[in-house]
Amino acid sequence: VGAKAARLLDDWGADIVAVSDVKGVRYEPNGIDTMAVPSFEEEPEAVTDDADEVLAPEKLFELDVDMLVPAAIGNVITKQNVHD
């Protein structure tokens, strides 16, 4: 779901600056080529492979972005991180 959403938003002109999987967050402040990042179906847990910058998973919620799409599992936004 996340890869499809990121690629669709990218096609619509959004700047995708971060994507994540269980291994971490691929962060590229100038934008990610979403077609170059494998989806889980294409290659499980490979989002951070070959990334220039990898952040710890919890850092995803601290990035200064206009929109966050939590697309993998439920309950990732909690009372503890909602303000981040």
JSON list of N, CA and C in Angstrom, two decimals:
[
{"chain": "A", "resi": 1, "resn": "VAL", "atom": "N", "xyz": [0.83, -1.20, 0.00]},
{"chain": "A", "resi": 1, "resn": "VAL", "atom": "CA", "xyz": [0.00, 0.00, 0.00]},
{"chain": "A", "resi": 1, "resn": "VAL", "atom": "C", "xyz": [0.87, 1.25, 0.00]},
{"chain": "A", "resi": 2, "resn": "GLY", "atom": "N", "xyz": [1.92, 1.27, 0.81]},
{"chain": "A", "resi": 2, "resn": "GLY", "atom": "CA", "xyz": [2.76, 2.46, 0.91]},
{"chain": "A", "resi": 2, "resn": "GLY", "atom": "C", "xyz": [3.46, 2.81, -0.38]},
{"chain": "A", "resi": 3, "resn": "ALA", "atom": "N", "xyz": [4.00, 1.80, -1.06]},
{"chain": "A", "resi": 3, "resn": "ALA", "atom": "CA", "xyz": [4.69, 2.07, -2.33]},
{"chain": "A", "resi": 3, "resn": "ALA", "atom": "C", "xyz": [3.72, 2.60, -3.37]},
{"chain": "A", "resi": 4, "resn": "LYS", "atom": "N", "xyz": [2.54, 2.01, -3.43]},
{"chain": "A", "resi": 4, "resn": "LYS", "atom": "CA", "xyz": [1.54, 2.47, -4.40]},
{"chain": "A", "resi": 4, "resn": "LYS", "atom": "C", "xyz": [1.14, 3.91, -4.11]},
{"chain": "A", "resi": 5, "resn": "ALA", "atom": "N", "xyz": [0.93, 4.24, -2.84]},
{"chain": "A", "resi": 5, "resn": "ALA", "atom": "CA", "xyz": [0.57, 5.60, -2.46]},
{"chain": "A", "resi": 5, "resn": "ALA", "atom": "C", "xyz": [1.69, 6.58, -2.79]},
{"chain": "A", "resi": 6, "resn": "ALA", "atom": "N", "xyz": [2.93, 6.22, -2.44]},
{"chain": "A", "resi": 6, "resn": "ALA", "atom": "CA", "xyz": [4.07, 7.10, -2.71]},
{"chain": "A", "resi": 6, "resn": "ALA", "atom": "C", "xyz": [4.24, 7.34, -4.20]},
{"chain": "A", "resi": 7, "resn": "ARG", "atom": "N", "xyz": [4.12, 6.29, -4.99]},
{"chain": "A", "resi": 7, "resn": "ARG", "atom": "CA", "xyz": [4.29, 6.43, -6.44]},
{"chain": "A", "resi": 7, "resn": "ARG", "atom": "C", "xyz": [3.17, 7.26, -7.05]},
{"chain": "A", "resi": 8, "resn": "LEU", "atom": "N", "xyz": [1.96, 7.07, -6.58]},
{"chain": "A", "resi": 8, "resn": "LEU", "atom": "CA", "xyz": [0.83, 7.86, -7.09]},
{"chain": "A", "resi": 8, "resn": "LEU", "atom": "C", "xyz": [0.99, 9.33, -6.73]},
{"chain": "A", "resi": 9, "resn": "LEU", "atom": "N", "xyz": [1.34, 9.61, -5.48]},
{"chain": "A", "resi": 9, "resn": "LEU", "atom": "CA", "xyz": [1.56, 11.00, -5.06]},
{"chain": "A", "resi": 9, "resn": "LEU", "atom": "C", "xyz": [2.71, 11.62, -5.84]},
{"chain": "A", "resi": 10, "resn": "ASP", "atom": "N", "xyz": [3.75, 10.85, -6.08]},
{"chain": "A", "resi": 10, "resn": "ASP", "atom": "CA", "xyz": [4.88, 11.31, -6.88]},
{"chain": "A", "resi": 10, "resn": "ASP", "atom": "C", "xyz": [4.42, 11.66, -8.29]},
{"chain": "A", "resi": 11, "resn": "ASP", "atom": "N", "xyz": [3.60, 10.80, -8.89]},
{"chain": "A", "resi": 11, "resn": "ASP", "atom": "CA", "xyz": [3.06, 11.06, -10.23]},
{"chain": "A", "resi": 11, "resn": "ASP", "atom": "C", "xyz": [2.23, 12.34, -10.25]},
{"chain": "A", "resi": 12, "resn": "TRP", "atom": "N", "xyz": [1.56, 12.64, -9.15]},
{"chain": "A", "resi": 12, "resn": "TRP", "atom": "CA", "xyz": [0.71, 13.83, -9.05]},
{"chain": "A", "resi": 12, "resn": "TRP", "atom": "C", "xyz": [1.51, 15.10, -8.74]},
{"chain": "A", "resi": 13, "resn": "GLY", "atom": "N", "xyz": [2.84, 14.95, -8.55]},
{"chain": "A", "resi": 13, "resn": "GLY", "atom": "CA", "xyz": [3.67, 16.13, -8.35]},
{"chain": "A", "resi": 13, "resn": "GLY", "atom": "C", "xyz": [4.14, 16.36, -6.93]},
{"chain": "A", "resi": 14, "resn": "ALA", "atom": "N", "xyz": [3.80, 15.47, -6.01]},
{"chain": "A", "resi": 14, "resn": "ALA", "atom": "CA", "xyz": [4.26, 15.62, -4.63]},
{"chain": "A", "resi": 14, "resn": "ALA", "atom": "C", "xyz": [5.75, 15.27, -4.54]},
{"chain": "A", "resi": 15, "resn": "ASP", "atom": "N", "xyz": [6.43, 15.90, -3.62]},
{"chain": "A", "resi": 15, "resn": "ASP", "atom": "CA", "xyz": [7.83, 15.57, -3.34]},
{"chain": "A", "resi": 15, "resn": "ASP", "atom": "C", "xyz": [7.85, 14.56, -2.20]},
{"chain": "A", "resi": 16, "resn": "ILE", "atom": "N", "xyz": [8.22, 13.34, -2.50]},
{"chain": "A", "resi": 16, "resn": "ILE", "atom": "CA", "xyz": [8.30, 12.29, -1.50]},
{"chain": "A", "resi": 16, "resn": "ILE", "atom": "C", "xyz": [9.71, 12.34, -0.92]},
{"chain": "A", "resi": 17, "resn": "VAL", "atom": "N", "xyz": [9.82, 12.66, 0.38]},
{"chain": "A", "resi": 17, "resn": "VAL", "atom": "CA", "xyz": [11.13, 12.83, 1.00]},
{"chain": "A", "resi": 17, "resn": "VAL", "atom": "C", "xyz": [11.53, 11.68, 1.91]},
{"chain": "A", "resi": 18, "resn": "ALA", "atom": "N", "xyz": [10.57, 10.81, 2.24]},
{"chain": "A", "resi": 18, "resn": "ALA", "atom": "CA", "xyz": [10.89, 9.69, 3.12]},
{"chain": "A", "resi": 18, "resn": "ALA", "atom": "C", "xyz": [9.95, 8.52, 2.85]},
{"chain": "A", "resi": 19, "resn": "VAL", "atom": "N", "xyz": [10.49, 7.33, 2.92]},
{"chain": "A", "resi": 19, "resn": "VAL", "atom": "CA", "xyz": [9.72, 6.09, 2.88]},
{"chain": "A", "resi": 19, "resn": "VAL", "atom": "C", "xyz": [10.37, 5.16, 3.89]},
{"chain": "A", "resi": 20, "resn": "SER", "atom": "N", "xyz": [9.58, 4.21, 4.41]},
{"chain": "A", "resi": 20, "resn": "SER", "atom": "CA", "xyz": [10.15, 3.37, 5.46]},
{"chain": "A", "resi": 20, "resn": "SER", "atom": "C", "xyz": [9.68, 1.93, 5.35]},
{"chain": "A", "resi": 21, "resn": "ASP", "atom": "N", "xyz": [10.42, 1.07, 6.04]},
{"chain": "A", "resi": 21, "resn": "ASP", "atom": "CA", "xyz": [10.02, -0.32, 6.25]},
{"chain": "A", "resi": 21, "resn": "ASP", "atom": "C", "xyz": [10.51, -0.69, 7.65]},
{"chain": "A", "resi": 22, "resn": "VAL", "atom": "N", "xyz": [10.49, -1.96, 7.98]},
{"chain": "A", "resi": 22, "resn": "VAL", "atom": "CA", "xyz": [10.87, -2.38, 9.33]},
{"chain": "A", "resi": 22, "resn": "VAL", "atom": "C", "xyz": [12.34, -2.11, 9.65]},
{"chain": "A", "resi": 23, "resn": "LYS", "atom": "N", "xyz": [13.17, -1.95, 8.63]},
{"chain": "A", "resi": 23, "resn": "LYS", "atom": "CA", "xyz": [14.60, -1.72, 8.85]},
{"chain": "A", "resi": 23, "resn": "LYS", "atom": "C", "xyz": [14.94, -0.26, 9.10]},
{"chain": "A", "resi": 24, "resn": "GLY", "atom": "N", "xyz": [14.08, 0.67, 8.70]},
{"chain": "A", "resi": 24, "resn": "GLY", "atom": "CA", "xyz": [14.38, 2.07, 8.90]},
{"chain": "A", "resi": 24, "resn": "GLY", "atom": "C", "xyz": [13.70, 2.97, 7.90]},
{"chain": "A", "resi": 25, "resn": "VAL", "atom": "N", "xyz": [14.11, 4.22, 7.92]},
{"chain": "A", "resi": 25, "resn": "VAL", "atom": "CA", "xyz": [13.52, 5.26, 7.07]},
{"chain": "A", "resi": 25, "resn": "VAL", "atom": "C", "xyz": [14.55, 5.72, 6.05]},
{"chain": "A", "resi": 26, "resn": "ARG", "atom": "N", "xyz": [14.19, 5.63, 4.79]},
{"chain": "A", "resi": 26, "resn": "ARG", "atom": "CA", "xyz": [15.02, 6.20, 3.71]},
{"chain": "A", "resi": 26, "resn": "ARG", "atom": "C", "xyz": [14.62, 7.66, 3.61]},
{"chain": "A", "resi": 27, "resn": "TYR", "atom": "N", "xyz": [15.56, 8.56, 3.85]},
{"chain": "A", "resi": 27, "resn": "TYR", "atom": "CA", "xyz": [15.27, 9.99, 3.87]},
{"chain": "A", "resi": 27, "resn": "TYR", "atom": "C", "xyz": [16.14, 10.71, 2.86]},
{"chain": "A", "resi": 28, "resn": "GLU", "atom": "N", "xyz": [15.49, 11.42, 1.94]},
{"chain": "A", "resi": 28, "resn": "GLU", "atom": "CA", "xyz": [16.18, 12.22, 0.94]},
{"chain": "A", "resi": 28, "resn": "GLU", "atom": "C", "xyz": [15.44, 13.55, 0.85]},
{"chain": "A", "resi": 29, "resn": "PRO", "atom": "N", "xyz": [15.93, 14.59, 1.53]},
{"chain": "A", "resi": 29, "resn": "PRO", "atom": "CA", "xyz": [15.22, 15.86, 1.61]},
{"chain": "A", "resi": 29, "resn": "PRO", "atom": "C", "xyz": [14.93, 16.53, 0.26]},
{"chain": "A", "resi": 30, "resn": "ASN", "atom": "N", "xyz": [15.68, 16.17, -0.77]},
{"chain": "A", "resi": 30, "resn": "ASN", "atom": "CA", "xyz": [15.44, 16.75, -2.10]},
{"chain": "A", "resi": 30, "resn": "ASN", "atom": "C", "xyz": [14.47, 15.92, -2.94]},
{"chain": "A", "resi": 31, "resn": "GLY", "atom": "N", "xyz": [13.97, 14.84, -2.37]},
{"chain": "A", "resi": 31, "resn": "GLY", "atom": "CA", "xyz": [13.00, 14.01, -3.08]},
{"chain": "A", "resi": 31, "resn": "GLY", "atom": "C", "xyz": [13.55, 12.65, -3.47]},
{"chain": "A", "resi": 32, "resn": "ILE", "atom": "N", "xyz": [12.67, 11.67, -3.43]},
{"chain": "A", "resi": 32, "resn": "ILE", "atom": "CA", "xyz": [13.02, 10.28, -3.74]},
{"chain": "A", "resi": 32, "resn": "ILE", "atom": "C", "xyz": [12.41, 9.90, -5.08]},
{"chain": "A", "resi": 33, "resn": "ASP", "atom": "N", "xyz": [13.18, 9.20, -5.89]},
{"chain": "A", "resi": 33, "resn": "ASP", "atom": "CA", "xyz": [12.65, 8.60, -7.11]},
{"chain": "A", "resi": 33, "resn": "ASP", "atom": "C", "xyz": [11.91, 7.34, -6.65]},
{"chain": "A", "resi": 34, "resn": "THR", "atom": "N", "xyz": [10.61, 7.44, -6.49]},
{"chain": "A", "resi": 34, "resn": "THR", "atom": "CA", "xyz": [9.83, 6.34, -5.92]},
{"chain": "A", "resi": 34, "resn": "THR", "atom": "C", "xyz": [9.86, 5.08, -6.76]},
{"chain": "A", "resi": 35, "resn": "MET", "atom": "N", "xyz": [10.09, 5.20, -8.05]},
{"chain": "A", "resi": 35, "resn": "MET", "atom": "CA", "xyz": [10.17, 4.01, -8.89]},
{"chain": "A", "resi": 35, "resn": "MET", "atom": "C", "xyz": [11.49, 3.25, -8.67]},
{"chain": "A", "resi": 36, "resn": "ALA", "atom": "N", "xyz": [12.48, 3.91, -8.11]},
{"chain": "A", "resi": 36, "resn": "ALA", "atom": "CA", "xyz": [13.77, 3.27, -7.85]},
{"chain": "A", "resi": 36, "resn": "ALA", "atom": "C", "xyz": [13.80, 2.54, -6.51]},
{"chain": "A", "resi": 37, "resn": "VAL", "atom": "N", "xyz": [12.78, 2.76, -5.69]},
{"chain": "A", "resi": 37, "resn": "VAL", "atom": "CA", "xyz": [12.70, 2.10, -4.39]},
{"chain": "A", "resi": 37, "resn": "VAL", "atom": "C", "xyz": [11.76, 0.92, -4.52]},
{"chain": "A", "resi": 38, "resn": "PRO", "atom": "N", "xyz": [12.24, -0.29, -4.24]},
{"chain": "A", "resi": 38, "resn": "PRO", "atom": "CA", "xyz": [11.37, -1.46, -4.40]},
{"chain": "A", "resi": 38, "resn": "PRO", "atom": "C", "xyz": [10.23, -1.49, -3.38]},
{"chain": "A", "resi": 39, "resn": "SER", "atom": "N", "xyz": [9.07, -1.91, -3.85]},
{"chain": "A", "resi": 39, "resn": "SER", "atom": "CA", "xyz": [7.94, -2.11, -2.94]},
{"chain": "A", "resi": 39, "resn": "SER", "atom": "C", "xyz": [8.17, -3.41, -2.17]},
{"chain": "A", "resi": 40, "resn": "PHE", "atom": "N", "xyz": [7.35, -3.66, -1.15]},
{"chain": "A", "resi": 40, "resn": "PHE", "atom": "CA", "xyz": [7.47, -4.90, -0.40]},
{"chain": "A", "resi": 40, "resn": "PHE", "atom": "C", "xyz": [7.23, -6.10, -1.31]},
{"chain": "A", "resi": 41, "resn": "GLU", "atom": "N", "xyz": [6.29, -5.97, -2.23]},
{"chain": "A", "resi": 41, "resn": "GLU", "atom": "CA", "xyz": [6.02, -7.06, -3.17]},
{"chain": "A", "resi": 41, "resn": "GLU", "atom": "C", "xyz": [7.22, -7.34, -4.07]},
{"chain": "A", "resi": 42, "resn": "GLU", "atom": "N", "xyz": [7.89, -6.28, -4.50]},
{"chain": "A", "resi": 42, "resn": "GLU", "atom": "CA", "xyz": [9.02, -6.42, -5.41]},
{"chain": "A", "resi": 42, "resn": "GLU", "atom": "C", "xyz": [10.25, -6.99, -4.71]},
{"chain": "A", "resi": 43, "resn": "GLU", "atom": "N", "xyz": [10.53, -6.50, -3.51]},
{"chain": "A", "resi": 43, "resn": "GLU", "atom": "CA", "xyz": [11.70, -6.94, -2.75]},
{"chain": "A", "resi": 43, "resn": "GLU", "atom": "C", "xyz": [11.48, -6.59, -1.27]},
{"chain": "A", "resi": 44, "resn": "PRO", "atom": "N", "xyz": [11.00, -7.54, -0.48]},
{"chain": "A", "resi": 44, "resn": "PRO", "atom": "CA", "xyz": [10.69, -7.27, 0.93]},
{"chain": "A", "resi": 44, "resn": "PRO", "atom": "C", "xyz": [11.86, -6.68, 1.71]},
{"chain": "A", "resi": 45, "resn": "GLU", "atom": "N", "xyz": [11.54, -5.68, 2.52]},
{"chain": "A", "resi": 45, "resn": "GLU", "atom": "CA", "xyz": [12.48, -5.04, 3.43]},
{"chain": "A", "resi": 45, "resn": "GLU", "atom": "C", "xyz": [13.72, -4.48, 2.73]},
{"chain": "A", "resi": 46, "resn": "ALA", "atom": "N", "xyz": [13.54, -3.91, 1.55]},
{"chain": "A", "resi": 46, "resn": "ALA", "atom": "CA", "xyz": [14.67, -3.36, 0.79]},
{"chain": "A", "resi": 46, "resn": "ALA", "atom": "C", "xyz": [14.60, -1.85, 0.63]},
{"chain": "A", "resi": 47, "resn": "VAL", "atom": "N", "xyz": [13.70, -1.20, 1.32]},
{"chain": "A", "resi": 47, "resn": "VAL", "atom": "CA", "xyz": [13.51, 0.25, 1.16]},
{"chain": "A", "resi": 47, "resn": "VAL", "atom": "C", "xyz": [14.80, 1.02, 1.46]},
{"chain": "A", "resi": 48, "resn": "THR", "atom": "N", "xyz": [15.52, 0.60, 2.47]},
{"chain": "A", "resi": 48, "resn": "THR", "atom": "CA", "xyz": [16.72, 1.34, 2.85]},
{"chain": "A", "resi": 48, "resn": "THR", "atom": "C", "xyz": [17.99, 0.89, 2.14]},
{"chain": "A", "resi": 49, "resn": "ASP", "atom": "N", "xyz": [17.90, -0.20, 1.36]},
{"chain": "A", "resi": 49, "resn": "ASP", "atom": "CA", "xyz": [19.08, -0.64, 0.60]},
{"chain": "A", "resi": 49, "resn": "ASP", "atom": "C", "xyz": [19.51, 0.48, -0.35]},
{"chain": "A", "resi": 50, "resn": "ASP", "atom": "N", "xyz": [20.79, 0.74, -0.41]},
{"chain": "A", "resi": 50, "resn": "ASP", "atom": "CA", "xyz": [21.37, 1.76, -1.30]},
{"chain": "A", "resi": 50, "resn": "ASP", "atom": "C", "xyz": [20.93, 3.19, -0.97]},
{"chain": "A", "resi": 51, "resn": "ALA", "atom": "N", "xyz": [20.36, 3.42, 0.21]},
{"chain": "A", "resi": 51, "resn": "ALA", "atom": "CA", "xyz": [19.94, 4.77, 0.59]},
{"chain": "A", "resi": 51, "resn": "ALA", "atom": "C", "xyz": [21.14, 5.60, 1.04]},
{"chain": "A", "resi": 52, "resn": "ASP", "atom": "N", "xyz": [21.13, 6.88, 0.71]},
{"chain": "A", "resi": 52, "resn": "ASP", "atom": "CA", "xyz": [22.20, 7.78, 1.15]},
{"chain": "A", "resi": 52, "resn": "ASP", "atom": "C", "xyz": [22.09, 8.05, 2.65]},
{"chain": "A", "resi": 53, "resn": "GLU", "atom": "N", "xyz": [20.85, 8.16, 3.15]},
{"chain": "A", "resi": 53, "resn": "GLU", "atom": "CA", "xyz": [20.64, 8.45, 4.57]},
{"chain": "A", "resi": 53, "resn": "GLU", "atom": "C", "xyz": [19.53, 7.55, 5.09]},
{"chain": "A", "resi": 54, "resn": "VAL", "atom": "N", "xyz": [19.81, 6.86, 6.18]},
{"chain": "A", "resi": 54, "resn": "VAL", "atom": "CA", "xyz": [18.83, 5.98, 6.81]},
{"chain": "A", "resi": 54, "resn": "VAL", "atom": "C", "xyz": [18.63, 6.45, 8.25]},
{"chain": "A", "resi": 55, "resn": "LEU", "atom": "N", "xyz": [17.38, 6.67, 8.61]},
{"chain": "A", "resi": 55, "resn": "LEU", "atom": "CA", "xyz": [17.02, 7.10, 9.96]},
{"chain": "A", "resi": 55, "resn": "LEU", "atom": "C", "xyz": [16.37, 5.94, 10.70]},
{"chain": "A", "resi": 56, "resn": "ALA", "atom": "N", "xyz": [16.40, 6.00, 12.02]},
{"chain": "A", "resi": 56, "resn": "ALA", "atom": "CA", "xyz": [15.70, 5.01, 12.83]},
{"chain": "A", "resi": 56, "resn": "ALA", "atom": "C", "xyz": [14.21, 5.14, 12.57]},
{"chain": "A", "resi": 57, "resn": "PRO", "atom": "N", "xyz": [13.45, 4.04, 12.63]},
{"chain": "A", "resi": 57, "resn": "PRO", "atom": "CA", "xyz": [12.03, 4.08, 12.29]},
{"chain": "A", "resi": 57, "resn": "PRO", "atom": "C", "xyz": [11.22, 5.15, 13.03]},
{"chain": "A", "resi": 58, "resn": "GLU", "atom": "N", "xyz": [11.50, 5.37, 14.30]},
{"chain": "A", "resi": 58, "resn": "GLU", "atom": "CA", "xyz": [10.73, 6.35, 15.07]},
{"chain": "A", "resi": 58, "resn": "GLU", "atom": "C", "xyz": [10.98, 7.79, 14.61]},
{"chain": "A", "resi": 59, "resn": "LYS", "atom": "N", "xyz": [12.07, 8.04, 13.90]},
{"chain": "A", "resi": 59, "resn": "LYS", "atom": "CA", "xyz": [12.38, 9.39, 13.41]},
{"chain": "A", "resi": 59, "resn": "LYS", "atom": "C", "xyz": [11.44, 9.83, 12.29]},
{"chain": "A", "resi": 60, "resn": "LEU", "atom": "N", "xyz": [10.75, 8.88, 11.66]},
{"chain": "A", "resi": 60, "resn": "LEU", "atom": "CA", "xyz": [9.80, 9.22, 10.60]},
{"chain": "A", "resi": 60, "resn": "LEU", "atom": "C", "xyz": [8.77, 10.23, 11.09]},
{"chain": "A", "resi": 61, "resn": "PHE", "atom": "N", "xyz": [8.33, 10.08, 12.33]},
{"chain": "A", "resi": 61, "resn": "PHE", "atom": "CA", "xyz": [7.29, 10.95, 12.88]},
{"chain": "A", "resi": 61, "resn": "PHE", "atom": "C", "xyz": [7.81, 12.33, 13.26]},
{"chain": "A", "resi": 62, "resn": "GLU", "atom": "N", "xyz": [9.10, 12.53, 13.24]},
{"chain": "A", "resi": 62, "resn": "GLU", "atom": "CA", "xyz": [9.69, 13.82, 13.60]},
{"chain": "A", "resi": 62, "resn": "GLU", "atom": "C", "xyz": [10.06, 14.67, 12.39]},
{"chain": "A", "resi": 63, "resn": "LEU", "atom": "N", "xyz": [9.90, 14.15, 11.18]},
{"chain": "A", "resi": 63, "resn": "LEU", "atom": "CA", "xyz": [10.27, 14.90, 9.98]},
{"chain": "A", "resi": 63, "resn": "LEU", "atom": "C", "xyz": [9.28, 16.03, 9.72]},
{"chain": "A", "resi": 64, "resn": "ASP", "atom": "N", "xyz": [9.77, 17.14, 9.19]},
{"chain": "A", "resi": 64, "resn": "ASP", "atom": "CA", "xyz": [8.94, 18.29, 8.86]},
{"chain": "A", "resi": 64, "resn": "ASP", "atom": "C", "xyz": [8.34, 18.08, 7.47]},
{"chain": "A", "resi": 65, "resn": "VAL", "atom": "N", "xyz": [7.14, 17.50, 7.43]},
{"chain": "A", "resi": 65, "resn": "VAL", "atom": "CA", "xyz": [6.46, 17.21, 6.18]},
{"chain": "A", "resi": 65, "resn": "VAL", "atom": "C", "xyz": [5.03, 17.74, 6.23]},
{"chain": "A", "resi": 66, "resn": "ASP", "atom": "N", "xyz": [4.43, 17.90, 5.06]},
{"chain": "A", "resi": 66, "resn": "ASP", "atom": "CA", "xyz": [3.04, 18.35, 4.99]},
{"chain": "A", "resi": 66, "resn": "ASP", "atom": "C", "xyz": [2.05, 17.22, 5.17]},
{"chain": "A", "resi": 67, "resn": "MET", "atom": "N", "xyz": [2.45, 16.01, 4.80]},
{"chain": "A", "resi": 67, "resn": "MET", "atom": "CA", "xyz": [1.54, 14.87, 4.88]},
{"chain": "A", "resi": 67, "resn": "MET", "atom": "C", "xyz": [2.33, 13.62, 5.27]},
{"chain": "A", "resi": 68, "resn": "LEU", "atom": "N", "xyz": [1.72, 12.82, 6.13]},
{"chain": "A", "resi": 68, "resn": "LEU", "atom": "CA", "xyz": [2.29, 11.54, 6.53]},
{"chain": "A", "resi": 68, "resn": "LEU", "atom": "C", "xyz": [1.27, 10.47, 6.20]},
{"chain": "A", "resi": 69, "resn": "VAL", "atom": "N", "xyz": [1.70, 9.42, 5.51]},
{"chain": "A", "resi": 69, "resn": "VAL", "atom": "CA", "xyz": [0.80, 8.33, 5.14]},
{"chain": "A", "resi": 69, "resn": "VAL", "atom": "C", "xyz": [1.27, 7.06, 5.85]},
{"chain": "A", "resi": 70, "resn": "PRO", "atom": "N", "xyz": [0.68, 6.74, 7.01]},
{"chain": "A", "resi": 70, "resn": "PRO", "atom": "CA", "xyz": [1.02, 5.49, 7.68]},
{"chain": "A", "resi": 70, "resn": "PRO", "atom": "C", "xyz": [0.28, 4.34, 6.99]},
{"chain": "A", "resi": 71, "resn": "ALA", "atom": "N", "xyz": [0.97, 3.63, 6.11]},
{"chain": "A", "resi": 71, "resn": "ALA", "atom": "CA", "xyz": [0.29, 2.69, 5.22]},
{"chain": "A", "resi": 71, "resn": "ALA", "atom": "C", "xyz": [0.59, 1.22, 5.49]},
{"chain": "A", "resi": 72, "resn": "ALA", "atom": "N", "xyz": [1.39, 0.89, 6.48]},
{"chain": "A", "resi": 72, "resn": "ALA", "atom": "CA", "xyz": [1.77, -0.51, 6.64]},
{"chain": "A", "resi": 72, "resn": "ALA", "atom": "C", "xyz": [1.01, -1.20, 7.76]},
{"chain": "A", "resi": 73, "resn": "ILE", "atom": "N", "xyz": [1.13, -0.69, 8.96]},
{"chain": "A", "resi": 73, "resn": "ILE", "atom": "CA", "xyz": [0.46, -1.33, 10.09]},
{"chain": "A", "resi": 73, "resn": "ILE", "atom": "C", "xyz": [-0.32, -0.30, 10.88]},
{"chain": "A", "resi": 74, "resn": "GLY", "atom": "N", "xyz": [-1.26, -0.78, 11.65]},
{"chain": "A", "resi": 74, "resn": "GLY", "atom": "CA", "xyz": [-2.07, 0.12, 12.46]},
{"chain": "A", "resi": 74, "resn": "GLY", "atom": "C", "xyz": [-1.40, 0.49, 13.76]},
{"chain": "A", "resi": 75, "resn": "ASN", "atom": "N", "xyz": [-1.95, 1.49, 14.40]},
{"chain": "A", "resi": 75, "resn": "ASN", "atom": "CA", "xyz": [-1.54, 1.91, 15.74]},
{"chain": "A", "resi": 75, "resn": "ASN", "atom": "C", "xyz": [-0.10, 2.43, 15.82]},
{"chain": "A", "resi": 76, "resn": "VAL", "atom": "N", "xyz": [0.42, 3.00, 14.74]},
{"chain": "A", "resi": 76, "resn": "VAL", "atom": "CA", "xyz": [1.77, 3.56, 14.78]},
{"chain": "A", "resi": 76, "resn": "VAL", "atom": "C", "xyz": [1.77, 4.99, 15.30]},
{"chain": "A", "resi": 77, "resn": "ILE", "atom": "N", "xyz": [0.64, 5.66, 15.22]},
{"chain": "A", "resi": 77, "resn": "ILE", "atom": "CA", "xyz": [0.53, 6.99, 15.80]},
{"chain": "A", "resi": 77, "resn": "ILE", "atom": "C", "xyz": [-0.10, 6.81, 17.18]},
{"chain": "A", "resi": 78, "resn": "THR", "atom": "N", "xyz": [0.66, 7.22, 18.18]},
{"chain": "A", "resi": 78, "resn": "THR", "atom": "CA", "xyz": [0.26, 7.00, 19.57]},
{"chain": "A", "resi": 78, "resn": "THR", "atom": "C", "xyz": [0.22, 8.31, 20.35]},
{"chain": "A", "resi": 79, "resn": "LYS", "atom": "N", "xyz": [-0.22, 8.24, 21.58]},
{"chain": "A", "resi": 79, "resn": "LYS", "atom": "CA", "xyz": [-0.21, 9.43, 22.44]},
{"chain": "A", "resi": 79, "resn": "LYS", "atom": "C", "xyz": [1.21, 9.95, 22.63]},
{"chain": "A", "resi": 80, "resn": "GLN", "atom": "N", "xyz": [2.17, 9.04, 22.61]},
{"chain": "A", "resi": 80, "resn": "GLN", "atom": "CA", "xyz": [3.57, 9.42, 22.82]},
{"chain": "A", "resi": 80, "resn": "GLN", "atom": "C", "xyz": [4.18, 10.13, 21.61]},
{"chain": "A", "resi": 81, "resn": "ASN", "atom": "N", "xyz": [3.76, 9.82, 20.39]},
{"chain": "A", "resi": 81, "resn": "ASN", "atom": "CA", "xyz": [4.41, 10.42, 19.22]},
{"chain": "A", "resi": 81, "resn": "ASN", "atom": "C", "xyz": [3.51, 11.35, 18.41]},
{"chain": "A", "resi": 82, "resn": "VAL", "atom": "N", "xyz": [2.26, 11.50, 18.78]},
{"chain": "A", "resi": 82, "resn": "VAL", "atom": "CA", "xyz": [1.33, 12.29, 17.98]},
{"chain": "A", "resi": 82, "resn": "VAL", "atom": "C", "xyz": [1.79, 13.74, 17.82]},
{"chain": "A", "resi": 83, "resn": "HIS", "atom": "N", "xyz": [2.48, 14.30, 18.78]},
{"chain": "A", "resi": 83, "resn": "HIS", "atom": "CA", "xyz": [2.91, 15.69, 18.69]},
{"chain": "A", "resi": 83, "resn": "HIS", "atom": "C", "xyz": [4.19, 15.86, 17.89]},
{"chain": "A", "resi": 84, "resn": "ASP", "atom": "N", "xyz": [4.88, 14.75, 17.61]},
{"chain": "A", "resi": 84, "resn": "ASP", "atom": "CA", "xyz": [6.11, 14.82, 16.81]},
{"chain": "A", "resi": 84, "resn": "ASP", "atom": "C", "xyz": [5.77, 15.07, 15.36]}
]
